[in-house]
Amino acid sequence: MSESLPLRDRYLALIDEIIQLTLQGKISSGEMVYQKLQKGITSGTGEVFELALSDRFSAIQSQVDSEKDELKKAKATRSLRAIKTIQTQWQRYGEQNKATEAIATAAREITTAAPDERLATFLRFTDPNQKQLLNVQQLQQLSKALQQFAQADSDLQQLSQGITRGLAAWQRLQDHLLSWMYEQNRDLGFGGVPGEHGPWATWAKQVKSELPQALFHTLAMEQSAIEFAEQQGSMTLSDWVEMALVLQYVQRGLVNWFDQQAYNVQAGSKLSISTFLTFAVIWSQLANGFGSTPAYSNGASQIMLQILRNFALRPYFPLYGGIFASFSGNYLRDALDYLDEPLRQVEKTQEKARILTLLGSSQRALGQYKRSIQFHQQALEIARNAGDRPCEIANLNHLSRTCVQEQNYTEAINNSQRALILSRQAGDRTGEANALVNLGYSEVMEAQKQEQLEPETYETAINYLEQGLKLSEQLGDIQSKALCFSSLGIAYLVIAQLETAIKYLENGFKTAQISGDLYLQGRNLAYLADAYYRLQNSEKAIYTGSLGMYLLEQIASNEWRQPAGLLTILQGQIGVESFQSFLQQHRTKIIAIIGVDGYDYIPQLLEEYKRDI
């Protein structure tokens, strides 16, 4: 077989040779075919061989189907059996040589890419959505392969050095990946008091490389990742790749660990969600900060989108979730906004629809109702075109909820009815539970607007809510269950059945704590304060109102002003001294939920509210 032939022709000749030797009886087993393939196929050229094999198979199959001469047909049939043996051994060859092929393919594509495309090409091979993701050992081999082609101080050499340094930094760090969880009084998550404790500070102490250490320190102090990136004017490609690999492995390591916490599924998935969101936002902020260096900015956006795509296809992706407990801290307060602009560059895919769903529900929590509706309408269209029925139903449910916030109750009822019909058609039980809740909730708020005070008017609406709660309990769906409790509590508050309202709102708060939905926690507490105020229980109104006000303000929700207004009225009625005394009585319970800093911040928030009146 001539080595001078074009590669495809050479592989066609190899296939024909194996077929002829088989027909002549000189190849009598699959093992002999495998050995011929090993000798004849050049590493990294498997796609070319596969195309040649497919072409030759089609030609022989066509000959078998159309040949009239019996002798020729018999020969063609034997050739077909021979080529099927080649296909079987090629599959075996492919399985056993996947890693080698992947490394060779990566090295070839990176080295042949245009210099300004090499970083983007490399990042495709670290994408967790790839079927053949290169592991640490394979990346080390890729680094050596790139070094063979590299000239001194070239971008290939920089890339190779960055891979080596990044893997070394990760290997130093991985033994300390989870140690911050065992610090005294340490809550799981990425929020908390800036400084020397928590994950970022722990990792900054352990990693010895200058750039990753500086980034971790920036995040530990809740400083801007955008400003950090803007200050890296002398950053080399090697520095950037090292930082990227460290961040990627930290994020994946955390998600893998949280996913394995089977003994506490809610906490495990909650923290996985928080990790995906946190790192996606950091990469988006870095992309913003590296704007003056297009290759670095585009690379950061590429990694962000890889993370979001991987997240969107996880079984626990929160189609109905809100802002999660460990996704907090000032530097992440408006973080989801950073995901908006890069997503505009992405084509209309199922993953994009799901991320837009999350953005829409988060914008509703922040009080940005117009933006929330825009996100959900866009997600609805994409999900419908992509055939993602659960996502389509979820967005109808979210639109219903947002329309209620805008007091557009007719549209809210329409959207929830559409969601209910579609969910029952599709057998989407989670969507059905949420649709029942939203329909009941919308009808309660519509009746209140019409000033219909007779309890009978609300019976049908409350029945929908109770059906939704029952279904969410059967499904074990914590997110939907939290929303059901909350909606029932508000409904009973509207019709002045205060004790029943308090029961549901307290259950709603506890369930939202389990799910980690900060918005629902704060919202339940705000309405609890209202219920206790109406019952003239100032002590509990102050306790629940203060907590609700703080939690809502921490996620930048405008709804913090609702409990702040009620607390201000209470303070005026009972006096500042009595108010402070009631607050002090619940100090221990409040600190258990929001910490000492949160407790100390409550009077400041009230003063801020008074100044803005």
XYZ file of C-alpha atoms in Angstrom:
613
model
C 0.000 0.000 0.000
C 1.646 3.235 -1.153
C 2.295 5.850 1.563
C 2.263 8.547 -1.115
C -1.460 8.147 -1.803
C -3.870 10.731 -0.285
C -5.015 9.575 3.140
C -8.581 8.694 2.146
C -7.387 6.671 -0.868
C -4.794 4.960 1.310
C -7.510 3.881 3.748
C -9.771 2.677 0.937
C -6.839 0.585 -0.304
C -6.322 -0.804 3.234
C -9.996 -1.798 3.455
C -9.886 -3.446 0.015
C -6.702 -5.316 0.956
C -8.307 -6.729 4.125
C -11.381 -7.781 2.146
C -9.259 -9.554 -0.477
C -7.118 -11.338 2.121
C -10.309 -12.455 3.869
C -11.776 -13.794 0.612
C -8.493 -15.621 -0.060
C -8.569 -17.200 3.402
C -5.359 -15.464 4.466
C -7.238 -13.531 7.183
C -9.434 -15.898 9.168
C -10.249 -14.057 12.420
C -11.310 -10.710 13.841
C -8.014 -10.521 15.728
C -6.058 -10.609 12.456
C -8.244 -7.788 11.077
C -7.580 -5.786 14.261
C -3.820 -6.194 13.855
C -4.009 -4.955 10.238
C -5.948 -1.878 11.401
C -3.383 -1.183 14.126
C -0.559 -1.226 11.572
C -2.401 0.652 8.844
C -4.180 3.544 10.642
C -2.231 6.658 11.615
C -3.060 8.055 15.051
C -5.352 11.066 14.926
C -6.867 10.224 11.526
C -9.749 8.044 12.660
C -12.405 10.315 11.139
C -10.886 9.885 7.665
C -10.800 6.099 8.039
C -14.398 6.050 9.263
C -15.566 8.006 6.214
C -13.669 5.676 3.885
C -15.141 2.630 5.630
C -18.662 4.062 5.386
C -18.228 4.788 1.663
C -16.914 1.310 0.880
C -19.652 -0.379 2.945
C -22.367 1.590 1.072
C -20.846 0.633 -2.297
C -20.693 -3.101 -1.450
C -24.203 -3.093 0.091
C -25.526 -1.444 -3.074
C -23.792 -4.119 -5.185
C -25.351 -6.903 -3.104
C -28.795 -5.325 -3.460
C -28.598 -4.748 -7.227
C -26.395 -7.587 -8.616
C -28.283 -10.108 -10.772
C -25.392 -12.466 -11.608
C -25.371 -15.143 -8.886
C -21.582 -15.636 -8.808
C -20.928 -11.905 -8.577
C -23.674 -11.538 -5.971
C -22.137 -14.346 -3.873
C -18.715 -12.679 -4.000
C -20.246 -9.320 -3.076
C -22.053 -10.992 -0.146
C -18.740 -12.464 1.128
C -17.180 -8.987 0.759
C -20.056 -7.551 2.776
C -19.421 -10.062 5.577
C -15.738 -9.148 5.488
C -16.396 -5.420 5.722
C -18.807 -6.006 8.633
C -15.931 -7.746 10.396
C -13.797 -4.678 9.678
C -16.545 -2.472 11.174
C -16.661 -4.589 14.337
C -12.883 -4.477 14.761
C -12.844 -0.760 13.990
C -15.273 -0.206 16.887
C -12.942 -2.215 19.120
C -9.968 -0.252 17.824
C -11.805 3.007 18.479
C -12.679 2.065 22.071
C -9.124 1.037 22.873
C -7.569 4.036 21.198
C -9.999 6.782 22.187
C -7.577 8.500 24.531
C -4.697 8.382 22.048
C -6.976 9.597 19.280
C -8.353 12.405 21.444
C -4.891 13.659 22.378
C -3.675 13.436 18.782
C -6.803 15.197 17.505
C -6.454 17.971 20.095
C -2.778 18.491 19.292
C -3.456 18.553 15.551
C -6.386 20.986 15.764
C -4.593 23.343 18.155
C -1.348 23.440 16.169
C -3.104 23.948 12.830
C -5.481 26.629 14.126
C -4.784 30.291 13.404
C -2.774 31.839 16.273
C -5.717 33.950 17.472
C -7.953 30.825 17.504
C -5.642 28.480 19.414
C -6.950 29.321 22.892
C -10.576 28.834 21.812
C -9.612 25.542 20.136
C -7.881 24.321 23.315
C -10.919 25.229 25.449
C -13.118 22.992 23.290
C -11.089 20.041 24.587
C -11.660 21.014 28.247
C -15.422 21.354 27.702
C -17.269 19.013 30.145
C -20.011 18.579 27.541
C -17.611 16.714 25.229
C -18.072 12.934 24.997
C -14.309 12.445 25.350
C -13.208 14.968 27.976
C -9.446 14.921 28.430
C -8.494 13.950 31.985
C -5.449 15.206 33.931
C -3.085 12.556 32.535
C -4.269 13.146 28.982
C -3.857 16.906 29.343
C -0.298 16.292 30.531
C 0.334 14.270 27.369
C -1.273 17.031 25.289
C 1.094 19.551 26.873
C 4.077 17.391 25.850
C 2.693 16.992 22.322
C 2.298 20.765 21.932
C 5.813 21.308 23.248
C 7.184 19.232 20.364
C 5.756 21.722 17.869
C 6.533 24.866 19.880
C 9.204 27.433 19.205
C 10.707 29.469 22.029
C 8.215 32.011 23.485
C 5.578 31.019 20.923
C 1.893 30.804 21.776
C 2.124 26.988 21.578
C 4.879 26.984 24.173
C 2.841 29.363 26.352
C -0.172 27.080 26.012
C 1.890 24.025 26.912
C 3.412 25.737 29.954
C 0.001 26.989 31.087
C -1.426 23.464 30.983
C 1.501 22.083 32.988
C 1.332 24.879 35.581
C -2.458 24.704 35.858
C -2.445 20.955 36.486
C 0.346 21.294 39.056
C -1.565 24.071 40.859
C -4.739 21.957 40.897
C -2.890 18.930 42.269
C -1.616 21.089 45.163
C -5.106 22.447 45.764
C -7.336 19.403 45.437
C -6.539 17.972 48.890
C -7.838 21.252 50.358
C -10.872 21.581 48.101
C -13.349 20.834 50.904
C -11.413 21.735 54.046
C -13.215 25.091 54.428
C -16.453 23.205 55.105
C -15.107 21.960 58.405
C -14.147 25.338 59.825
C -15.943 26.205 63.060
C -19.439 27.684 62.552
C -18.918 27.730 58.800
C -22.024 27.712 56.598
C -21.791 25.910 53.300
C -21.714 28.221 50.308
C -19.894 31.181 48.833
C -21.425 34.027 50.825
C -20.632 35.197 54.306
C -18.344 37.756 55.856
C -15.435 38.889 53.654
C -11.989 38.002 54.935
C -9.885 35.063 55.971
C -12.532 32.349 56.150
C -14.552 30.417 53.613
C -13.624 28.667 50.370
C -11.899 31.478 48.473
C -9.645 32.405 51.404
C -8.773 28.742 52.045
C -7.846 28.169 48.402
C -5.845 31.415 48.261
C -3.688 30.129 51.129
C -3.087 26.744 49.528
C -2.416 27.606 45.886
C 1.123 28.885 45.349
C 0.672 30.333 41.860
C 0.473 34.111 41.756
C -2.530 34.692 39.486
C -4.967 32.084 40.903
C -3.967 33.190 44.398
C -4.709 36.841 43.580
C -8.090 35.936 42.075
C -9.103 33.804 45.069
C -8.070 36.638 47.411
C -10.166 39.100 45.380
C -13.215 36.854 45.651
C -12.611 36.215 49.363
C -12.749 39.970 49.982
C -15.905 40.273 47.816
C -14.105 42.608 45.468
C -14.907 42.910 41.776
C -13.686 40.167 39.442
C -14.127 42.703 36.637
C -11.648 45.107 38.222
C -9.278 42.208 38.921
C -9.257 41.276 35.222
C -8.835 44.892 34.144
C -5.656 45.125 36.257
C -3.952 42.129 34.588
C -2.280 44.095 31.805
C 0.879 41.968 31.787
C -0.907 38.619 31.845
C 0.547 35.998 29.482
C -1.315 33.207 27.725
C 0.418 30.779 30.085
C -0.944 32.697 33.109
C -4.464 32.718 31.700
C -4.514 28.985 30.909
C -3.169 28.152 34.374
C -5.917 30.220 36.038
C -8.582 28.719 33.772
C -7.656 25.105 34.553
C -7.543 25.757 38.301
C -10.996 27.383 38.283
C -12.474 24.667 36.049
C -11.201 21.835 38.241
C -12.308 23.547 41.464
C -15.836 24.019 40.105
C -16.115 20.444 38.808
C -14.645 19.001 41.994
C -17.205 20.823 44.125
C -20.134 19.813 41.918
C -19.012 16.169 41.894
C -18.791 16.146 45.685
C -22.118 17.904 46.244
C -23.819 15.581 43.745
C -22.684 12.585 45.782
C -24.320 13.755 49.031
C -27.116 11.206 48.755
C -27.880 11.460 52.490
C -29.047 15.040 51.958
C -30.351 15.379 48.424
C -31.781 18.866 48.923
C -28.553 20.277 50.334
C -26.457 18.453 47.748
C -28.373 19.678 44.722
C -28.827 23.133 46.255
C -25.086 23.541 46.632
C -24.415 22.120 43.155
C -26.793 24.729 41.740
C -25.039 27.455 43.689
C -21.645 26.272 42.436
C -22.711 26.263 38.789
C -24.178 29.759 39.097
C -21.287 31.196 41.072
C -18.590 30.048 38.657
C -20.621 30.968 35.574
C -20.958 34.490 36.935
C -17.255 34.743 37.801
C -16.338 33.749 34.242
C -18.822 36.253 32.866
C -17.291 38.997 35.008
C -13.795 37.986 33.904
C -14.944 38.142 30.274
C -16.134 41.672 30.955
C -12.847 42.660 32.614
C -10.657 41.150 29.887
C -12.511 43.149 27.243
C -9.364 44.855 25.941
C -7.845 41.436 25.105
C -10.365 39.698 22.831
C -8.802 36.214 23.057
C -8.985 36.228 26.878
C -12.442 37.796 26.969
C -13.829 35.339 24.414
C -12.170 32.438 26.232
C -13.821 33.425 29.511
C -17.226 33.685 27.796
C -16.633 30.284 26.180
C -16.030 28.648 29.587
C -19.055 30.412 31.087
C -21.312 29.040 28.373
C -19.824 25.551 28.765
C -20.705 25.680 32.480
C -24.241 26.888 31.797
C -24.825 24.251 29.145
C -23.646 21.519 31.511
C -25.834 22.950 34.289
C -28.961 23.293 32.123
C -29.038 19.555 31.367
C -28.678 18.417 34.994
C -31.774 16.672 36.440
C -31.888 19.176 39.312
C -31.785 22.283 37.128
C -34.206 24.640 38.952
C -36.944 25.302 36.404
C -39.037 26.530 39.318
C -36.274 27.602 41.706
C -35.302 31.055 42.871
C -32.173 32.571 44.377
C -30.363 30.020 46.499
C -29.013 30.412 50.011
C -25.342 29.902 49.251
C -25.538 32.131 46.180
C -25.138 35.338 48.156
C -22.654 38.034 49.079
C -22.433 41.604 47.862
C -20.233 40.860 44.856
C -22.889 38.435 43.578
C -25.919 40.545 44.453
C -26.803 41.444 40.880
C -24.686 38.662 39.470
C -27.275 37.061 37.229
C -27.391 40.283 35.229
C -23.892 39.447 34.002
C -25.230 36.353 32.249
C -27.700 38.319 30.136
C -25.379 39.907 27.555
C -23.267 36.800 26.730
C -26.426 34.716 26.318
C -27.586 37.046 23.557
C -24.720 35.717 21.435
C -25.888 32.098 21.799
C -28.152 30.432 19.283
C -31.653 29.376 20.249
C -30.997 26.096 22.048
C -32.752 24.108 24.761
C -29.978 25.053 27.182
C -30.440 28.757 26.458
C -34.185 28.508 27.125
C -33.512 26.971 30.538
C -30.954 29.585 31.562
C -33.321 32.357 30.439
C -35.990 30.743 32.639
C -33.688 31.065 35.642
C -32.840 34.657 34.744
C -36.527 35.502 34.451
C -37.476 34.081 37.838
C -34.497 35.813 39.467
C -35.449 39.155 37.910
C -38.952 38.737 39.361
C -37.424 38.252 42.813
C -35.463 41.470 42.312
C -38.649 43.330 41.396
C -37.635 43.755 37.730
C -40.975 42.588 36.352
C -40.654 43.917 32.779
C -37.283 42.219 32.342
C -38.648 39.060 33.943
C -41.472 38.891 31.398
C -39.042 39.513 28.517
C -36.813 36.642 29.630
C -39.735 34.248 30.092
C -41.337 35.121 26.756
C -38.037 34.564 24.974
C -37.489 31.276 26.831
C -41.062 30.189 26.051
C -40.537 30.636 22.310
C -37.190 28.826 22.295
C -38.468 25.947 24.463
C -41.509 25.521 22.226
C -39.345 25.368 19.082
C -36.856 23.006 20.773
C -39.648 20.668 21.892
C -38.719 21.120 25.566
C -42.244 20.793 26.975
C -41.315 20.967 30.717
C -39.434 24.224 30.056
C -42.351 25.609 28.022
C -44.781 24.818 30.867
C -42.396 26.280 33.451
C -42.257 29.590 31.600
C -46.038 29.817 31.380
C -46.110 29.273 35.134
C -43.447 31.918 35.717
C -45.275 34.385 33.465
C -48.396 33.807 35.548
C -46.473 34.552 38.734
C -44.884 37.693 37.323
C -48.216 38.958 35.995
C -49.599 38.656 39.538
C -46.752 40.865 40.751
C -47.761 43.410 38.113
C -51.410 43.055 39.233
C -52.361 41.852 35.748
C -54.525 39.078 37.153
C -56.455 38.260 33.975
C -53.218 37.477 32.103
C -51.917 35.581 35.142
C -55.004 33.346 35.126
C -54.711 32.796 31.340
C -51.057 31.713 31.572
C -51.682 29.361 34.506
C -54.667 27.780 32.703
C -52.512 27.177 29.606
C -49.802 25.668 31.810
C -52.377 23.397 33.491
C -53.759 22.115 30.175
C -50.287 21.516 28.668
C -48.920 19.849 31.806
C -51.805 17.390 31.937
C -51.415 16.627 28.236
C -47.672 16.056 28.663
C -47.891 14.196 31.980
C -45.651 16.839 33.579
C -46.668 16.443 37.228
C -44.339 19.145 38.531
C -45.675 21.571 35.953
C -49.235 20.596 36.910
C -48.589 21.209 40.627
C -47.193 24.662 39.889
C -50.020 25.471 37.464
C -52.634 24.575 40.092
C -50.895 26.804 42.627
C -50.555 29.692 40.198
C -54.169 29.411 39.056
C -55.454 29.416 42.619
C -53.121 32.217 43.655
C -54.078 34.366 40.637
C -57.785 33.905 41.325
C -57.347 34.821 45.003
C -55.561 38.043 44.072
C -58.149 38.831 41.357
C -61.002 38.377 43.856
C -59.214 40.626 46.336
C -58.810 43.304 43.653
C -62.541 43.106 42.955
C -63.103 43.537 46.717
C -65.025 40.298 46.954
C -64.814 39.546 50.657
C -67.159 36.548 50.972
C -65.129 33.416 51.845
C -67.211 31.349 49.378
C -65.724 33.372 46.521
C -62.296 32.003 47.436
C -63.262 28.354 47.899
C -62.545 27.289 44.299
C -59.230 29.170 44.220
C -58.096 27.705 47.525
C -59.116 24.246 46.300
C -56.677 24.665 43.386
C -53.962 25.634 45.858
C -54.650 22.613 48.062
C -54.577 20.287 45.020
C -51.208 21.756 44.084
C -49.864 21.209 47.592
C -51.070 17.612 47.683
C -49.485 16.877 44.319
C -46.151 18.522 45.230
C -46.077 16.457 48.458
C -46.692 13.265 46.453
C -43.849 14.204 44.101
C -41.498 15.128 46.938
C -40.857 18.383 45.075
C -39.435 20.763 47.685
C -39.442 23.848 45.448
C -43.093 23.455 44.444
C -44.089 22.551 47.985
C -42.506 25.750 49.330
C -44.412 27.799 46.754
C -47.685 26.007 47.631
C -47.355 26.695 51.349
C -46.496 30.335 50.671
C -49.393 30.861 48.266
C -51.900 29.214 50.620
C -50.642 31.368 53.474
C -51.110 34.567 51.482
C -54.556 33.418 50.300
C -55.762 32.828 53.867
C -54.224 36.152 54.888
C -56.275 37.865 52.179
C -59.516 36.414 53.586
C -58.394 37.224 57.152
C -58.154 33.622 58.402
C -55.001 34.601 60.234
C -54.223 31.490 62.279
C -54.511 29.277 59.195
C -52.402 31.762 57.229
C -49.679 31.651 59.886
C -49.607 27.836 59.801
C -49.028 27.764 56.041
C -46.558 30.663 56.018
C -44.448 29.070 58.759
C -44.385 25.806 56.810
C -43.536 27.798 53.700
C -40.571 29.437 55.436
C -39.219 26.114 56.757
C -39.610 24.416 53.365
C -37.936 27.342 51.568
C -35.023 27.014 54.016
C -34.609 23.378 52.938
C -34.741 24.294 49.241
C -32.455 27.279 49.796
C -34.761 29.760 48.066
C -33.892 33.069 49.734
C -36.671 34.979 48.024
C -39.418 32.658 49.268
C -37.889 32.675 52.757
C -37.991 36.461 52.913
C -41.455 36.654 51.351
C -42.974 34.172 53.826
C -41.454 36.060 56.746
C -42.764 39.384 55.434
C -46.331 38.034 55.264
C -45.956 36.354 58.663
C -45.101 39.757 60.102
C -48.299 41.133 58.560
C -50.369 38.295 60.080
C -48.851 38.727 63.538
C -49.320 42.484 63.335
C -53.022 42.015 62.632
C -53.206 39.696 65.643
C -51.511 42.474 67.668
C -48.579 40.164 68.462
C -45.856 42.825 68.256
C -43.078 40.534 69.477
C -43.464 37.960 66.685
C -44.206 40.651 64.097
C -40.866 42.297 64.910
C -38.984 38.978 64.808
C -40.410 37.764 61.486
C -40.504 41.220 59.906
C -36.857 41.930 60.738
C -35.692 38.611 59.301
C -37.820 38.991 56.184
C -36.648 42.552 55.615
C -32.983 41.540 55.900
C -33.194 38.470 53.633
C -35.079 40.334 50.886
C -32.676 43.280 51.027
C -29.696 40.926 50.788
C -30.840 39.677 47.380
C -31.646 43.253 46.297
C -35.402 42.572 46.174
C -37.467 45.740 46.391
C -39.951 43.806 48.494
C -37.800 44.405 51.592
C -39.654 47.714 51.919
C -42.930 45.904 52.732
C -41.777 44.540 56.128
C -39.654 47.671 56.689
C -42.791 49.810 56.435
C -44.668 47.584 58.874
C -41.756 47.627 61.350
C -41.563 51.414 61.142
C -45.275 51.671 62.001
C -44.787 49.230 64.908
C -41.810 51.181 66.185
C -43.919 54.335 66.176
C -46.757 52.594 68.031
C -44.812 50.882 70.841
C -41.763 53.172 71.026
C -38.127 52.646 70.103
C -37.188 51.209 73.501
C -39.888 48.516 73.507
C -39.158 47.730 69.877
C -35.466 47.209 70.655
C -36.348 45.079 73.676
C -38.483 42.715 71.542
C -35.696 42.521 68.965
C -33.159 41.705 71.692
C -35.371 38.884 73.013
C -35.028 37.112 69.659
C -31.348 37.916 69.151
C -30.177 34.294 69.468
C -32.774 32.988 66.998
C -32.045 35.788 64.515
C -28.272 35.242 64.692
C -28.791 31.530 64.038
C -30.309 32.453 60.659
C -28.466 35.594 59.499
C -25.460 35.895 61.828
C -24.290 38.685 64.128
C -23.595 41.064 61.236
C -27.124 40.523 59.946
C -28.611 41.236 63.365
C -26.578 44.427 63.730
C -27.637 45.545 60.241
C -31.401 45.480 61.005
C -31.539 48.947 62.703
C -29.467 50.420 59.852
C -31.945 49.067 57.298
C -34.857 50.619 59.164
C -33.089 53.992 59.233
C -32.405 53.693 55.496
C -36.095 53.017 54.870
C -37.110 56.062 56.942
C -34.704 58.297 55.036
C -36.212 57.187 51.736
C -39.843 57.762 52.758
